[in-house]
Amino acid sequence: MPASPNFQPTLLTESIDFDTLYKDTYPKMFNTVCMKYSRGDVDLANDYCQLGYVKVHKNLDTFKGEGSIEGWVRRVLITTIINEMRLKKQKKYINTT
């Protein structure tokens, strides 16, 4: 995948390949994070993972190397999922009023 025009590689991020990161972390993140927040709904878990990994790809250059890359991916996914749940709740509230 070509890097975005705004991507400024650093010594840390230029060595991180998104495809490898995705292959290494997806199974664990799907089972432990996405399935947990989707309450067992596989389709919703897939949607959550897709949204989360889009954010991971977009923001990979912001990883500072403080902690593990897996922990950072987990945090991005959780934050993305929680924000998505908030949006759904707001839309539901707006549609019922």
Short mmCIF file of C-alpha atoms in Angstrom, two decimals:
data_model
loop_
_atom_site.label_atom_id
_atom_site.label_comp_id
_atom_site.label_asym_id
_atom_site.label_seq_id
_atom_site.Cartn_x
_atom_site.Cartn_y
_atom_site.Cartn_z
CA MET A 1 0.00 0.00 0.00
CA PRO A 2 1.35 3.42 -0.84
CA ALA A 3 1.86 5.77 2.07
CA SER A 4 -0.42 8.76 2.38
CA PRO A 5 1.01 12.08 1.15
CA ASN A 6 1.10 13.35 4.76
CA PHE A 7 3.11 10.36 5.99
CA GLN A 8 6.46 11.48 7.36
CA PRO A 9 8.47 8.35 8.12
CA THR A 10 10.59 8.31 11.23
CA LEU A 11 13.13 5.73 12.29
CA LEU A 12 10.38 4.03 14.29
CA THR A 13 7.44 4.09 11.86
CA GLU A 14 9.34 3.42 8.66
CA SER A 15 10.12 -0.06 9.93
CA ILE A 16 6.46 -0.86 10.71
CA ASP A 17 4.70 -2.55 7.82
CA PHE A 18 0.92 -2.24 8.12
CA ASP A 19 0.22 -5.51 6.31
CA THR A 20 2.45 -7.44 8.70
CA LEU A 21 1.03 -5.59 11.70
CA TYR A 22 -2.50 -6.42 10.55
CA LYS A 23 -1.74 -10.10 10.00
CA ASP A 24 0.00 -10.38 13.37
CA THR A 25 -2.62 -8.56 15.46
CA TYR A 26 -5.98 -9.08 13.73
CA PRO A 27 -6.89 -12.54 15.09
CA LYS A 28 -6.20 -11.56 18.69
CA MET A 29 -7.87 -8.14 18.40
CA PHE A 30 -10.91 -9.62 16.70
CA ASN A 31 -11.40 -12.23 19.42
CA THR A 32 -10.52 -10.16 22.48
CA VAL A 33 -11.64 -6.64 21.59
CA CYS A 34 -14.10 -6.60 18.70
CA MET A 35 -16.10 -9.66 19.78
CA LYS A 36 -16.25 -8.35 23.36
CA TYR A 37 -17.68 -4.98 22.38
CA SER A 38 -20.06 -6.50 19.80
CA ARG A 39 -21.39 -8.91 22.45
CA GLY A 40 -20.82 -11.90 20.21
CA ASP A 41 -22.28 -10.42 16.99
CA VAL A 42 -19.73 -11.55 14.39
CA ASP A 43 -20.90 -9.11 11.70
CA LEU A 44 -20.71 -6.17 14.08
CA ALA A 45 -17.30 -7.35 15.30
CA ASN A 46 -16.08 -7.40 11.68
CA ASP A 47 -17.39 -3.86 11.19
CA TYR A 48 -15.66 -2.69 14.37
CA CYS A 49 -12.36 -4.28 13.32
CA GLN A 50 -12.57 -2.75 9.87
CA LEU A 51 -13.21 0.73 11.26
CA GLY A 52 -10.46 0.32 13.83
CA TYR A 53 -7.82 -0.91 11.40
CA VAL A 54 -8.61 1.93 9.01
CA LYS A 55 -7.76 4.28 11.89
CA VAL A 56 -4.64 2.27 12.71
CA HIS A 57 -3.48 2.54 9.10
CA LYS A 58 -4.26 6.25 8.95
CA ASN A 59 -2.50 7.03 12.24
CA LEU A 60 0.39 4.57 12.17
CA ASP A 61 2.84 7.44 11.84
CA THR A 62 1.69 8.79 15.24
CA PHE A 63 2.86 5.70 17.14
CA LYS A 64 5.58 7.02 19.46
CA GLY A 65 7.06 3.72 20.54
CA GLU A 66 5.96 4.15 24.14
CA GLY A 67 4.81 0.65 24.97
CA SER A 68 4.07 -2.14 22.55
CA ILE A 69 2.61 -1.66 19.09
CA GLU A 70 -0.01 -4.29 19.99
CA GLY A 71 -1.11 -2.20 22.97
CA TRP A 72 -1.35 0.86 20.77
CA VAL A 73 -3.45 -1.02 18.20
CA ARG A 74 -5.72 -2.26 21.01
CA ARG A 75 -6.19 1.30 22.30
CA VAL A 76 -7.00 2.64 18.80
CA LEU A 77 -9.54 -0.14 18.28
CA ILE A 78 -11.22 0.37 21.66
CA THR A 79 -11.43 4.14 21.21
CA THR A 80 -12.85 3.71 17.70
CA ILE A 81 -15.45 1.21 18.90
CA ILE A 82 -16.54 3.36 21.84
CA ASN A 83 -16.89 6.39 19.57
CA GLU A 84 -18.94 4.34 17.11
CA MET A 85 -21.21 3.14 19.93
CA ARG A 86 -21.71 6.76 21.06
CA LEU A 87 -22.64 7.82 17.53
CA LYS A 88 -25.18 4.99 17.25
CA LYS A 89 -26.69 5.98 20.58
CA GLN A 90 -26.96 9.63 19.50
CA LYS A 91 -28.54 8.68 16.16
CA LYS A 92 -31.02 6.43 17.93
CA TYR A 93 -31.94 9.25 20.34
CA ILE A 94 -32.34 11.78 17.50
CA ASN A 95 -34.55 9.40 15.50
CA THR A 96 -36.87 8.78 18.46
CA THR A 97 -37.48 12.47 19.21
#
